[in-house]
Coordinates of C-alpha atoms and ligand atoms in Angstrom, one line a residue:
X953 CA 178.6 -148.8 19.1
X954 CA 179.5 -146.1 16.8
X955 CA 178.2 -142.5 18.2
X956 CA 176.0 -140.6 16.6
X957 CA 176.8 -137.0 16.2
X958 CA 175.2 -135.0 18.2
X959 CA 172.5 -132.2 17.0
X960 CA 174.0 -129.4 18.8
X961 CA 177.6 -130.4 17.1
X962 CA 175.4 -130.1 13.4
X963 CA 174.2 -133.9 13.7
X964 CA 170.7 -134.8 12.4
X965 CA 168.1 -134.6 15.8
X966 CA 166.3 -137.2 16.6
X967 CA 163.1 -135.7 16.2
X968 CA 162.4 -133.1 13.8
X969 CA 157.8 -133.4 14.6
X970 CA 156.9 -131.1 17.1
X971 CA 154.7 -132.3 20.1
X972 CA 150.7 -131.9 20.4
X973 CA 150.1 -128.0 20.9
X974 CA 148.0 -127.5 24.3
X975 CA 144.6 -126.8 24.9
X976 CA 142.8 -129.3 22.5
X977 CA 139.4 -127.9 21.9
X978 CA 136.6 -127.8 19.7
X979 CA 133.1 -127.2 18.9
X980 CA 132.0 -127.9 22.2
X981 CA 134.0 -125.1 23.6
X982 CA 132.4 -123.0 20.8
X983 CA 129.3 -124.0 21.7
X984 CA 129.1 -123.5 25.1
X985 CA 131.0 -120.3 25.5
X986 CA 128.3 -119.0 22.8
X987 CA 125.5 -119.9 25.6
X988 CA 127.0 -118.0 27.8
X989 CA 127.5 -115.0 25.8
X990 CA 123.9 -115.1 24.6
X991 CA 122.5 -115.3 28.1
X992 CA 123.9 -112.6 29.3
X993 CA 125.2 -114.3 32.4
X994 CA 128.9 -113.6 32.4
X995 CA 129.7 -113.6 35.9
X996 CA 129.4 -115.5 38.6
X997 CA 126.5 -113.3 40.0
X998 CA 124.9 -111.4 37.6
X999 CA 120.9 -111.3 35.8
X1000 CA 119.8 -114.0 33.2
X1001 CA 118.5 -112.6 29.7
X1002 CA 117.8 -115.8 28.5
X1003 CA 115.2 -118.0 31.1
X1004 CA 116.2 -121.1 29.3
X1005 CA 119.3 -121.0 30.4
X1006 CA 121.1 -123.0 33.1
X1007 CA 124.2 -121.3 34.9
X1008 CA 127.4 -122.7 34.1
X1009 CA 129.3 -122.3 37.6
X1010 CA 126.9 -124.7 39.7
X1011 CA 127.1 -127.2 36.9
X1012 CA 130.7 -126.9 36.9
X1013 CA 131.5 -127.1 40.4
X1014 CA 129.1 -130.4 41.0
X1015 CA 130.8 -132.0 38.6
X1016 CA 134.5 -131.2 39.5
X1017 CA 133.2 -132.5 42.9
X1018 CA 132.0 -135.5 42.1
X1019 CA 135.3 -136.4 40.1
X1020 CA 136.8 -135.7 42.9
X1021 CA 134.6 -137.7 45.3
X1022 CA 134.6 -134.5 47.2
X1023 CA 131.1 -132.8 48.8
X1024 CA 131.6 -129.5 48.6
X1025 CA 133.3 -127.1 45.4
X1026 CA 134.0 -123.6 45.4
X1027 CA 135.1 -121.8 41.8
X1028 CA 137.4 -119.0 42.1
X1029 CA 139.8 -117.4 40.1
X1030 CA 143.1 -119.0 40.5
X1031 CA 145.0 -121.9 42.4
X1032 CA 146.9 -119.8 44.3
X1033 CA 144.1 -117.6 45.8
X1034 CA 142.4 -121.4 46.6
X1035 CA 145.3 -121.9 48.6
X1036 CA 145.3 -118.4 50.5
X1037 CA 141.2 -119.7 50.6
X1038 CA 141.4 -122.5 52.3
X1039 CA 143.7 -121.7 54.3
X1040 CA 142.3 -118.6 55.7
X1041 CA 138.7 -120.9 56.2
X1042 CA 141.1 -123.3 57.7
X1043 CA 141.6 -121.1 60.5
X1044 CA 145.5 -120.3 59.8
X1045 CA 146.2 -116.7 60.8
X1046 CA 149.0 -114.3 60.4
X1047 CA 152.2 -115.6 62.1
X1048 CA 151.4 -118.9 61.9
X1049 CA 153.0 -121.8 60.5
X1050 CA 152.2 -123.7 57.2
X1051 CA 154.5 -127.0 56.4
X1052 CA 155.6 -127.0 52.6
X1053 CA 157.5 -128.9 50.6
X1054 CA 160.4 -127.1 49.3
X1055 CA 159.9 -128.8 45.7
X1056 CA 157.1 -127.0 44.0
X1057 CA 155.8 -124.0 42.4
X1058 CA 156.3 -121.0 44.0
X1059 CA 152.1 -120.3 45.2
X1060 CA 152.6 -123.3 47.6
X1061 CA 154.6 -121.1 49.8
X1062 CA 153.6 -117.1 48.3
X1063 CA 149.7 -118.3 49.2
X1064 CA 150.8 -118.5 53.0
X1065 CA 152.7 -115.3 52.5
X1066 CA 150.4 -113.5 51.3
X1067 CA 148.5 -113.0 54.5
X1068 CA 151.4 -112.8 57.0
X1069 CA 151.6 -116.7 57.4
X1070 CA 155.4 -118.6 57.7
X1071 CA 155.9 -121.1 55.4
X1072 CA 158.2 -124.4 56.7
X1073 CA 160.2 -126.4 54.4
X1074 CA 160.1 -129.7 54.8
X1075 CA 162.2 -132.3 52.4
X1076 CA 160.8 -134.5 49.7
X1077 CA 161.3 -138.1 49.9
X1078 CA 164.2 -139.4 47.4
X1079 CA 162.2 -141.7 45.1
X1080 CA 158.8 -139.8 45.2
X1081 CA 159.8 -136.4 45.4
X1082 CA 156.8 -135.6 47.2
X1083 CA 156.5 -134.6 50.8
X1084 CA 158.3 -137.0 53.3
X1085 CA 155.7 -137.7 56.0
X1086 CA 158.5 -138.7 58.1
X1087 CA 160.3 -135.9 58.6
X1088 CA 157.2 -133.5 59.2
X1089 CA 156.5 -134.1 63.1
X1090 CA 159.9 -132.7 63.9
X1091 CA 158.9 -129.2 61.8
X1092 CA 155.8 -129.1 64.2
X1093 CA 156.2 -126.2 66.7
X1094 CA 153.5 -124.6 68.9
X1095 CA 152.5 -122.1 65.9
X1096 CA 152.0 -124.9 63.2
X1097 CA 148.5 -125.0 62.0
X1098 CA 148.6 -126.8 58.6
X1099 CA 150.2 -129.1 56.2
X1100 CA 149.9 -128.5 52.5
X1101 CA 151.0 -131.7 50.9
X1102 CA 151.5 -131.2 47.0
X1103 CA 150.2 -133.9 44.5
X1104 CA 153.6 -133.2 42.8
X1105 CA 153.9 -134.3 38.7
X1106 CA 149.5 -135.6 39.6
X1107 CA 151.2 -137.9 42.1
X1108 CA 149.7 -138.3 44.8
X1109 CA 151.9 -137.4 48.4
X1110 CA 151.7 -140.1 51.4
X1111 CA 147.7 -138.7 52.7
X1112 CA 147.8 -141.8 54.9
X1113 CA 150.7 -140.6 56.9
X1114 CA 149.6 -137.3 56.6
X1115 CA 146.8 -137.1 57.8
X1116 CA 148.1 -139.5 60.6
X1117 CA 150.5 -136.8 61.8
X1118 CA 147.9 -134.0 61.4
X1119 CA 145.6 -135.8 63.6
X1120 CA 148.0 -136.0 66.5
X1121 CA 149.4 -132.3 66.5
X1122 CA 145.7 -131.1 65.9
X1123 CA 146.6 -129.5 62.1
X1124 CA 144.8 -129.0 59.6
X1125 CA 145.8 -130.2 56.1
X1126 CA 145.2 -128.8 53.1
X1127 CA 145.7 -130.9 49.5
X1128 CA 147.8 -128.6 46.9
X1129 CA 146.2 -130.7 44.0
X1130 CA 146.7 -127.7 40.8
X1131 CA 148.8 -130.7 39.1
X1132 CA 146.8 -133.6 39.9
X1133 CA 142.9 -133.5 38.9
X1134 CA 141.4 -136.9 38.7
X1135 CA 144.3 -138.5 40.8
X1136 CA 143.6 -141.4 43.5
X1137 CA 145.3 -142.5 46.5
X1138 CA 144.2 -145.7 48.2
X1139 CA 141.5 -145.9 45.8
X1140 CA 140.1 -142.7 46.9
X1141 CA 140.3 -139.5 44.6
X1142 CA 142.4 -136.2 45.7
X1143 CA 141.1 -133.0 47.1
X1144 CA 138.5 -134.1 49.6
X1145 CA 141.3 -136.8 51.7
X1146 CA 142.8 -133.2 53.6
X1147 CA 140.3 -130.9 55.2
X1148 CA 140.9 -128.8 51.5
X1149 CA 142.0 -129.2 48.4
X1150 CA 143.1 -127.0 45.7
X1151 CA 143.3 -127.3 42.2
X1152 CA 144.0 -124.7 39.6
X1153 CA 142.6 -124.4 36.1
X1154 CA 145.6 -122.5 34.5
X1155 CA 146.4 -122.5 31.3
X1156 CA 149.1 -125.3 31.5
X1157 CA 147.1 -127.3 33.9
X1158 CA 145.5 -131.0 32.8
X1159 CA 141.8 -129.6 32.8
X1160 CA 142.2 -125.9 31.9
X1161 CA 139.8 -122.8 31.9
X1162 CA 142.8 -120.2 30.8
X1163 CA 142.7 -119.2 34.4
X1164 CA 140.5 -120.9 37.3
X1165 CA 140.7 -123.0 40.3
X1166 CA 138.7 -124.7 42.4
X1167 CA 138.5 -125.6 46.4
X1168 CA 137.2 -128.9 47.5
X1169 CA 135.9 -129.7 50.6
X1170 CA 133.6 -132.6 52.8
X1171 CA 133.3 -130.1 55.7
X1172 CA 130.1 -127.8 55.1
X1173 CA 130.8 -125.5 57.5
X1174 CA 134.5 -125.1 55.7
X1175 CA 133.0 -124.9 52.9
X1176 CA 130.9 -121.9 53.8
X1177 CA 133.8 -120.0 55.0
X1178 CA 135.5 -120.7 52.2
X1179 CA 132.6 -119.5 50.3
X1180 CA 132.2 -116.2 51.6
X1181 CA 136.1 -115.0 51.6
X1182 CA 135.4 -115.6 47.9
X1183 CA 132.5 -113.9 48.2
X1184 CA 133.0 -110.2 49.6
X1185 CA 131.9 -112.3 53.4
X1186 CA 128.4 -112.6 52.2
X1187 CA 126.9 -115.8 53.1
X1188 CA 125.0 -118.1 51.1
X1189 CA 121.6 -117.7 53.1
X1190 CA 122.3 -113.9 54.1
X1191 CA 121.1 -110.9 52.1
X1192 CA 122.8 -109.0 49.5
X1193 CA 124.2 -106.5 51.6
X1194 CA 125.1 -108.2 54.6
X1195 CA 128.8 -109.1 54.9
X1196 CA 129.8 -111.1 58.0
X1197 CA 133.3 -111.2 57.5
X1198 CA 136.2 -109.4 55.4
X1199 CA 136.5 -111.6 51.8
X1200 CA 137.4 -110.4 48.6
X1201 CA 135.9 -110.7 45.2
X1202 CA 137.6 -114.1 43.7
X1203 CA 135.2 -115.7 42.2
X1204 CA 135.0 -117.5 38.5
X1205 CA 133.1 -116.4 35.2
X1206 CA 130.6 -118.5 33.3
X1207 CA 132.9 -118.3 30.4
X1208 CA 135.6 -119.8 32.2
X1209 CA 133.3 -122.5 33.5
X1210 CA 131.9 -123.0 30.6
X1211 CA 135.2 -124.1 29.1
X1212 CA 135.8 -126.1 32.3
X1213 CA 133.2 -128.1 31.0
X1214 CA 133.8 -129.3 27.9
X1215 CA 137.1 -129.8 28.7
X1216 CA 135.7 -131.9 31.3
X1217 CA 134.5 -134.1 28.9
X1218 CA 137.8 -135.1 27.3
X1219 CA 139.3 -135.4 30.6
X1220 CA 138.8 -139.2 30.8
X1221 CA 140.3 -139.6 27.1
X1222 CA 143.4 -137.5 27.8
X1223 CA 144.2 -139.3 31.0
X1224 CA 143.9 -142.7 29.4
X1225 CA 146.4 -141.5 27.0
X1226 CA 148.7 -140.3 29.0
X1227 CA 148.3 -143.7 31.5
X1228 CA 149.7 -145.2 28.2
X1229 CA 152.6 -142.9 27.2
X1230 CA 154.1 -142.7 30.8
X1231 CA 153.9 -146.7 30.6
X1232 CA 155.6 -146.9 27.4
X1233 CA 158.0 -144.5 28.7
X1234 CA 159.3 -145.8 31.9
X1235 CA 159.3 -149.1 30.4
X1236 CA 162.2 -147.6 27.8
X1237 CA 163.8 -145.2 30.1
X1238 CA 163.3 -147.8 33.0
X1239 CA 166.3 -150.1 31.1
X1240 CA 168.1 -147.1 30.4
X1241 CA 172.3 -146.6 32.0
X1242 CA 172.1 -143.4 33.7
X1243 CA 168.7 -143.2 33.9
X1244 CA 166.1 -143.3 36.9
X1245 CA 162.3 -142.7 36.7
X1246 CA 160.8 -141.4 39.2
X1247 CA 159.0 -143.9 41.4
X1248 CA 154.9 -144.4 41.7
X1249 CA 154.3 -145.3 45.6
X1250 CA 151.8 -148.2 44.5
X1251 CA 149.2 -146.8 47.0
X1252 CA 149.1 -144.4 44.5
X1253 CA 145.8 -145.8 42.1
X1254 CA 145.7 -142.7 39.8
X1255 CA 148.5 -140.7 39.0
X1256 CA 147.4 -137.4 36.5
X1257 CA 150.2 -137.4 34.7
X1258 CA 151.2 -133.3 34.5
X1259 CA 154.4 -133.9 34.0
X1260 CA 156.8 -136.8 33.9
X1261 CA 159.8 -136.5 36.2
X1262 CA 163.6 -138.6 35.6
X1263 CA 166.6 -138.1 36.9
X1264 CA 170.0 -138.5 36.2
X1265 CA 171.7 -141.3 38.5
X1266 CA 173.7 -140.0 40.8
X1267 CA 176.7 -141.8 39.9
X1268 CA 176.5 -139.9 36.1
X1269 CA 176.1 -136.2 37.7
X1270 CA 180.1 -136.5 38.4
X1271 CA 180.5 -136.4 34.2
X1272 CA 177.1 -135.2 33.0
X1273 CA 175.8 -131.5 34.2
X1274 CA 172.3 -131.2 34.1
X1275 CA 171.7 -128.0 32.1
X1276 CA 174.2 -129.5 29.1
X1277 CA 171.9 -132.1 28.8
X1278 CA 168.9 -130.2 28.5
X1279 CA 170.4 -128.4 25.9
X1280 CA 171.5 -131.6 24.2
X1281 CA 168.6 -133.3 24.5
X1282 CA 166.4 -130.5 23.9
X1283 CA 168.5 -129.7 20.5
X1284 CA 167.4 -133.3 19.3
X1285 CA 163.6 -132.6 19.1
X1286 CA 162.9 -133.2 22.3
X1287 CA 161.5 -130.4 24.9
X1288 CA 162.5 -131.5 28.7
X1289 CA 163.2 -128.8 30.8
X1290 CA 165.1 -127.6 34.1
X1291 CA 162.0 -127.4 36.7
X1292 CA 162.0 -126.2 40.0
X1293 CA 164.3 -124.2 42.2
X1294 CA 163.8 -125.4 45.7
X1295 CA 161.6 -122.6 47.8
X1296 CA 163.8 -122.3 51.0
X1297 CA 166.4 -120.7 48.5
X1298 CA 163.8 -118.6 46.7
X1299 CA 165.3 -115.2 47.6
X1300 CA 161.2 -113.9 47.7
X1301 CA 160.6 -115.9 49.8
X1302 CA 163.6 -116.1 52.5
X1303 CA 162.9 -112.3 52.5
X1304 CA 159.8 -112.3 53.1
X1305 CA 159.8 -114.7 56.0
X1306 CA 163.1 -112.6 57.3
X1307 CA 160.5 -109.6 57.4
X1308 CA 157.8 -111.6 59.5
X1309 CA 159.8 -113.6 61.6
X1310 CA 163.0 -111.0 62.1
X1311 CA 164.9 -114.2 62.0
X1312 CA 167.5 -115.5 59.3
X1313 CA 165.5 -119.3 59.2
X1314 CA 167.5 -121.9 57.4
X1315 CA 166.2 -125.4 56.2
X1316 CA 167.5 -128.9 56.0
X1317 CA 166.4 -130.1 52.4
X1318 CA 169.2 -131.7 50.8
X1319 CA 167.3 -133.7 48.4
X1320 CA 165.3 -131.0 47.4
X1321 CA 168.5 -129.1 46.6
X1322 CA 170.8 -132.3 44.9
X1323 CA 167.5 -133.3 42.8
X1324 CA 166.9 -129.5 41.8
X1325 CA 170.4 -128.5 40.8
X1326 CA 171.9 -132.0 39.7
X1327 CA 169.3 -134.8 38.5
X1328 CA 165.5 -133.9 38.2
X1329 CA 164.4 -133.1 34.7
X1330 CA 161.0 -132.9 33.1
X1331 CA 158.5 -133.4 30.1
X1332 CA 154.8 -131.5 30.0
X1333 CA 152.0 -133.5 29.7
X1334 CA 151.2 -132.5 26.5
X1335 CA 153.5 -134.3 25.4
X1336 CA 152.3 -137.5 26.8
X1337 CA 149.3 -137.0 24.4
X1338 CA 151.4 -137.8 21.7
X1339 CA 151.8 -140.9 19.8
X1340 CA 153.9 -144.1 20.8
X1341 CA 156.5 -143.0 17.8
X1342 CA 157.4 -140.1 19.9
X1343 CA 157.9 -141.9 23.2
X1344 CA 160.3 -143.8 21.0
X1345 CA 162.2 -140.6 20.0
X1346 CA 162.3 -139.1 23.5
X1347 CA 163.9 -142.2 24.6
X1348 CA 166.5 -142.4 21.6
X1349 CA 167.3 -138.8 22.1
X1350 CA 168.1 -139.5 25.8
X1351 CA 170.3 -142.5 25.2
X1352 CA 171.8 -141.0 22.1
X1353 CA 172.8 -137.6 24.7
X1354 CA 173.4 -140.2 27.7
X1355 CA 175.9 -142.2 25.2
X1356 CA 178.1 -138.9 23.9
X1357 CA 179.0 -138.6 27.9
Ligands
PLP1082 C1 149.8 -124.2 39.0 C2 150.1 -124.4 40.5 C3 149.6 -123.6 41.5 C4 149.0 -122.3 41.2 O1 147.9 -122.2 40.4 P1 147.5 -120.9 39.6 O2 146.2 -121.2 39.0 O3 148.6 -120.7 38.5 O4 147.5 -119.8 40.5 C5 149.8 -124.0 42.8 N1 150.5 -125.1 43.1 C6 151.0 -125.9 42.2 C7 151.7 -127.1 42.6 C8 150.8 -125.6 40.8 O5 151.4 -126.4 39.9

C-alpha cells in the first residue's frame, strides 16, 4: 500500500472536526442553579429565604447513592479530600501504611500524605492496568491498614480478590472511584463493595460539578465519622457548638450540587454513548498490527468509560517511541495523550515518604514503569461522545501513523 504523507511532514490530517467540547449542559443547569440562588441557600449549612424550597445537597447525595447501590453519601469538596476522608474515618493514622497502585493520578498517593500516612506501591496487572491483587499480600507489613484500589480508565480493579486479602490481614479498603461513577463489578455498582468509596466531581470527571466529590459508604457508623471530619467534628445529632473531634470545613455548595443534578440526568445517555464508541473502537483497533487494547476483566459488568486506554505492542516499541507517536497522531486531528507517570518515581512523593520514613524506599513496578514510559496512551471520554465517523478517523489516524513506522 502506498503511504500516505504524514500531517506533521505537511500531509492532509485525518481529521480536521474537532471532538465534542466538555461539560454538555443546558437549561436544566440554568434552571436549577437559579433555585438556588433565589433561595438564598448557598451553602451546605446556611438559612432558607425561600420555604418552598428543597435543599439541593440531601437530594444530591441520595441519589449518587442509590446509583451507586451504596447506603450512605457524604458531599464534600473534592476527590482528593474524600480520599484523606475516608481514610482518616477508616482509622488510618499517621505512620501508617496505605497500598496504592503506582498507575494513577497523583491524590491516590498525596491523600495519604497529607496526614503523615506512607503510601506502598504495588504493580498493576499487564492487561488491566489496574491493581494486581496478587501481588498485594507480600506489601502487607505490621503497619498496613488499607488498600485503595483505583477503578482505573471507570474499570473496575479485582474487589473480589481484594477484599479477600483485606479480610485476612484485617485492612480496610477504600474504592478510589473519581474515574468510575456508575461502574459495576459482579453485577454490583462501585463505591459501596470497599468499606469507602471516593468519587470526585472535577471538572474533567464523567458526572461533573466544576469541583466536588463524594464518599460512599454501607457502614453508618463510618459514615458518621466521615461526616463530621467534613464537618468541623460536629455530629449529626449534637448541637451547634459541640465538636467531638478535630475536622475541617470540606463540605459542598448547593450550587455545586445543584449542577450535580442535572448532570445526573444525562448520566445514563452519555454512558450508553460511550458503551457504544469504546465498542466500535476496540472492534477497529482490536484488528489493528501494533496495536493492543486494553483488556475488560469480564467480571467487570459496567465499565465508565473516562478514558480509553491502548498500547503499543511491545514488539513495535523497539522502532516506534511513544511520544513521536503522540505527536503524529495527535497532528492528524486526533487528541491522545501521554498519561501517567508512575507514583513511586514521583519525586513529591519519594521525598515526602524519605521525610516520614527516614528511609530511601524503592518499589518493584516494572509494568507500571514499561506501560508509562513505552506503550500506554490515552483518549478522554469526551471524545467517546462523539459520532461513529470519528471513531473511524481515530482509528485511520493510528494505522496511517502505525504504517509510516
Ligand atoms: C480526579 C482523580 C482524583 C482526585 O479528584 P479531585 O476531585 O481532582 O481532587 C483522585 N483519584 C483519581 C484516580 C482521579 O482521577
Amino acid at each position: 500500500m502506498e503511504k500516505l504523507t504524514l500531517a506533521v511532514e505537511g500531509g492532509v490530517p485525518v481529521r480536521k472536526e474537532g471532538f465534542p467540547a466538555w461539560p454538555i449542559f443546558g437549561q436544566l443547569e440554568e434552571q436549577l442553579i437559579l433555585d438556588v440562588i433565589r433561595s438564598g441557600k448557598w451553602g451546605g449549612t446556611g438559612t432558607v429565604h425561600s420555604p418552598e424550597y428543597t435543599a439541593k445537597l440531601p437530594e444530591m447525595e441520595r441519589r449518587f447513592a442509590d446509583l451507586h447501590d451504596a447506603a450512605h453519601a457524604i458531599s464534600v469538596v473534592n476527590g482528593t479530600v474524600a480520599i484523606t476522608v475516608a481514610l482518616q474515618a477508616a482509622g488510618v493514622k499517621p505512620g501508617d501504611e496505605v497500598i496504592v497502585p503506582p498507575y494513577t493520578f497523583i491524590a491516590t498517593a498525596a491523600a495519604a500524605l497529607a496526614f503523615g500516612a506512607i503510601p506502598v506501591f504495588v504493580d498493576i496487572e499487564e492487561d488491566t492496568l489496574l491493581l494486581d491483587p496478587d501481588q498485594v499480600a507480600s506489601a502487607i507489613t505490621s503497619r498496613t491498614k488499607a488498600i485503595i484500589p483505583v477503578h482505573l480508565a471507570g474499570a473496575p480493579a479485582n474487589m473480589t480478590r481484594i477484599n479477600e486479602v483485606a479480610a485476612v490481614h484485617k485492612l480496610r479498603v477504600i474504592e478510589d472511584a473519581a474515574q468510575a461513577v456508575g461502574a459495576s463489578w459482579e453485577g454490583r455498582r462501585v463505591g459501596a463493595i470497599g468499606d469507602f468509596g471516593t468519587f470526585s466531581l472535577q471538572s474533567s470527571k464523567n458526572l461533573n460539578s466544576g469541583e466536588g466529590g463524594i464518599i460512599l459508604t454501607n457502614n453508618p457508623e463510618l459514615a458518621e465519622i466521615a461526616w463530621s471530619l467534613c464537618n468541623v467534628g460536629r455530629s449529626r445529632s449534637g448541637a451547634w457548638y459541640q465538636h467531638d473531634r478535630i475536622g475541617q470545613n470540606y463540605r459542598m455548595t448547593e450550587l455545586q450540587a445543584a449542577i450535580a443534578l442535572a448532570q445526573m440526568s444525562r448520566l445514563e445517555e452519555q454512558m450508553l454513548l460511550r458503551e457504544s464508541n469504546t465498542k466500535l473502537l476496540t472492534e477497529l483497533l482490536g484488528q489493528m498490527d501494533g496495536i493492543t487494547v486494553v483488556k475488560s476483566d469480564p467480571r467487570v459488568t459496567r465499565h465508565a468509560n473516562h478514558l480509553y486506554m491502548f498500547k503499543l505492542d511491545t514488539a513495535v516499541t523497539e522502532l516506534i517511541d511513544k511520544t513521536d507517536f503522540i505527536r503524529k497522531v495527535n497532528a492528524e486531528g486526533i487528541p491522545i495523550s501521554f498519561g501517567y507517570v508512575p507514583l513511586n518515581r514521583n519525586e513529591a512523593i519519594v521525598n515526602a515518604t524519605r521525610a516520614l520514613t527516614g528511609e530511601d524506599r524503592s518499589y518493584n513496578c516494572p509494568v507500571s514503569e514499561r506501560l508509562s514510559d513505552k506503550e500506554v496512551v490515552w483518549l478522554s471520554q469526551n471524545v467517546l461522545l462523539a459520532d461513529e465517523q470519528a471513531m473511524h478517523d481515530i482509528a485511520a489516524a493510528i494505522r496511517k501513523v502505525i504504517e509510516s513506522y
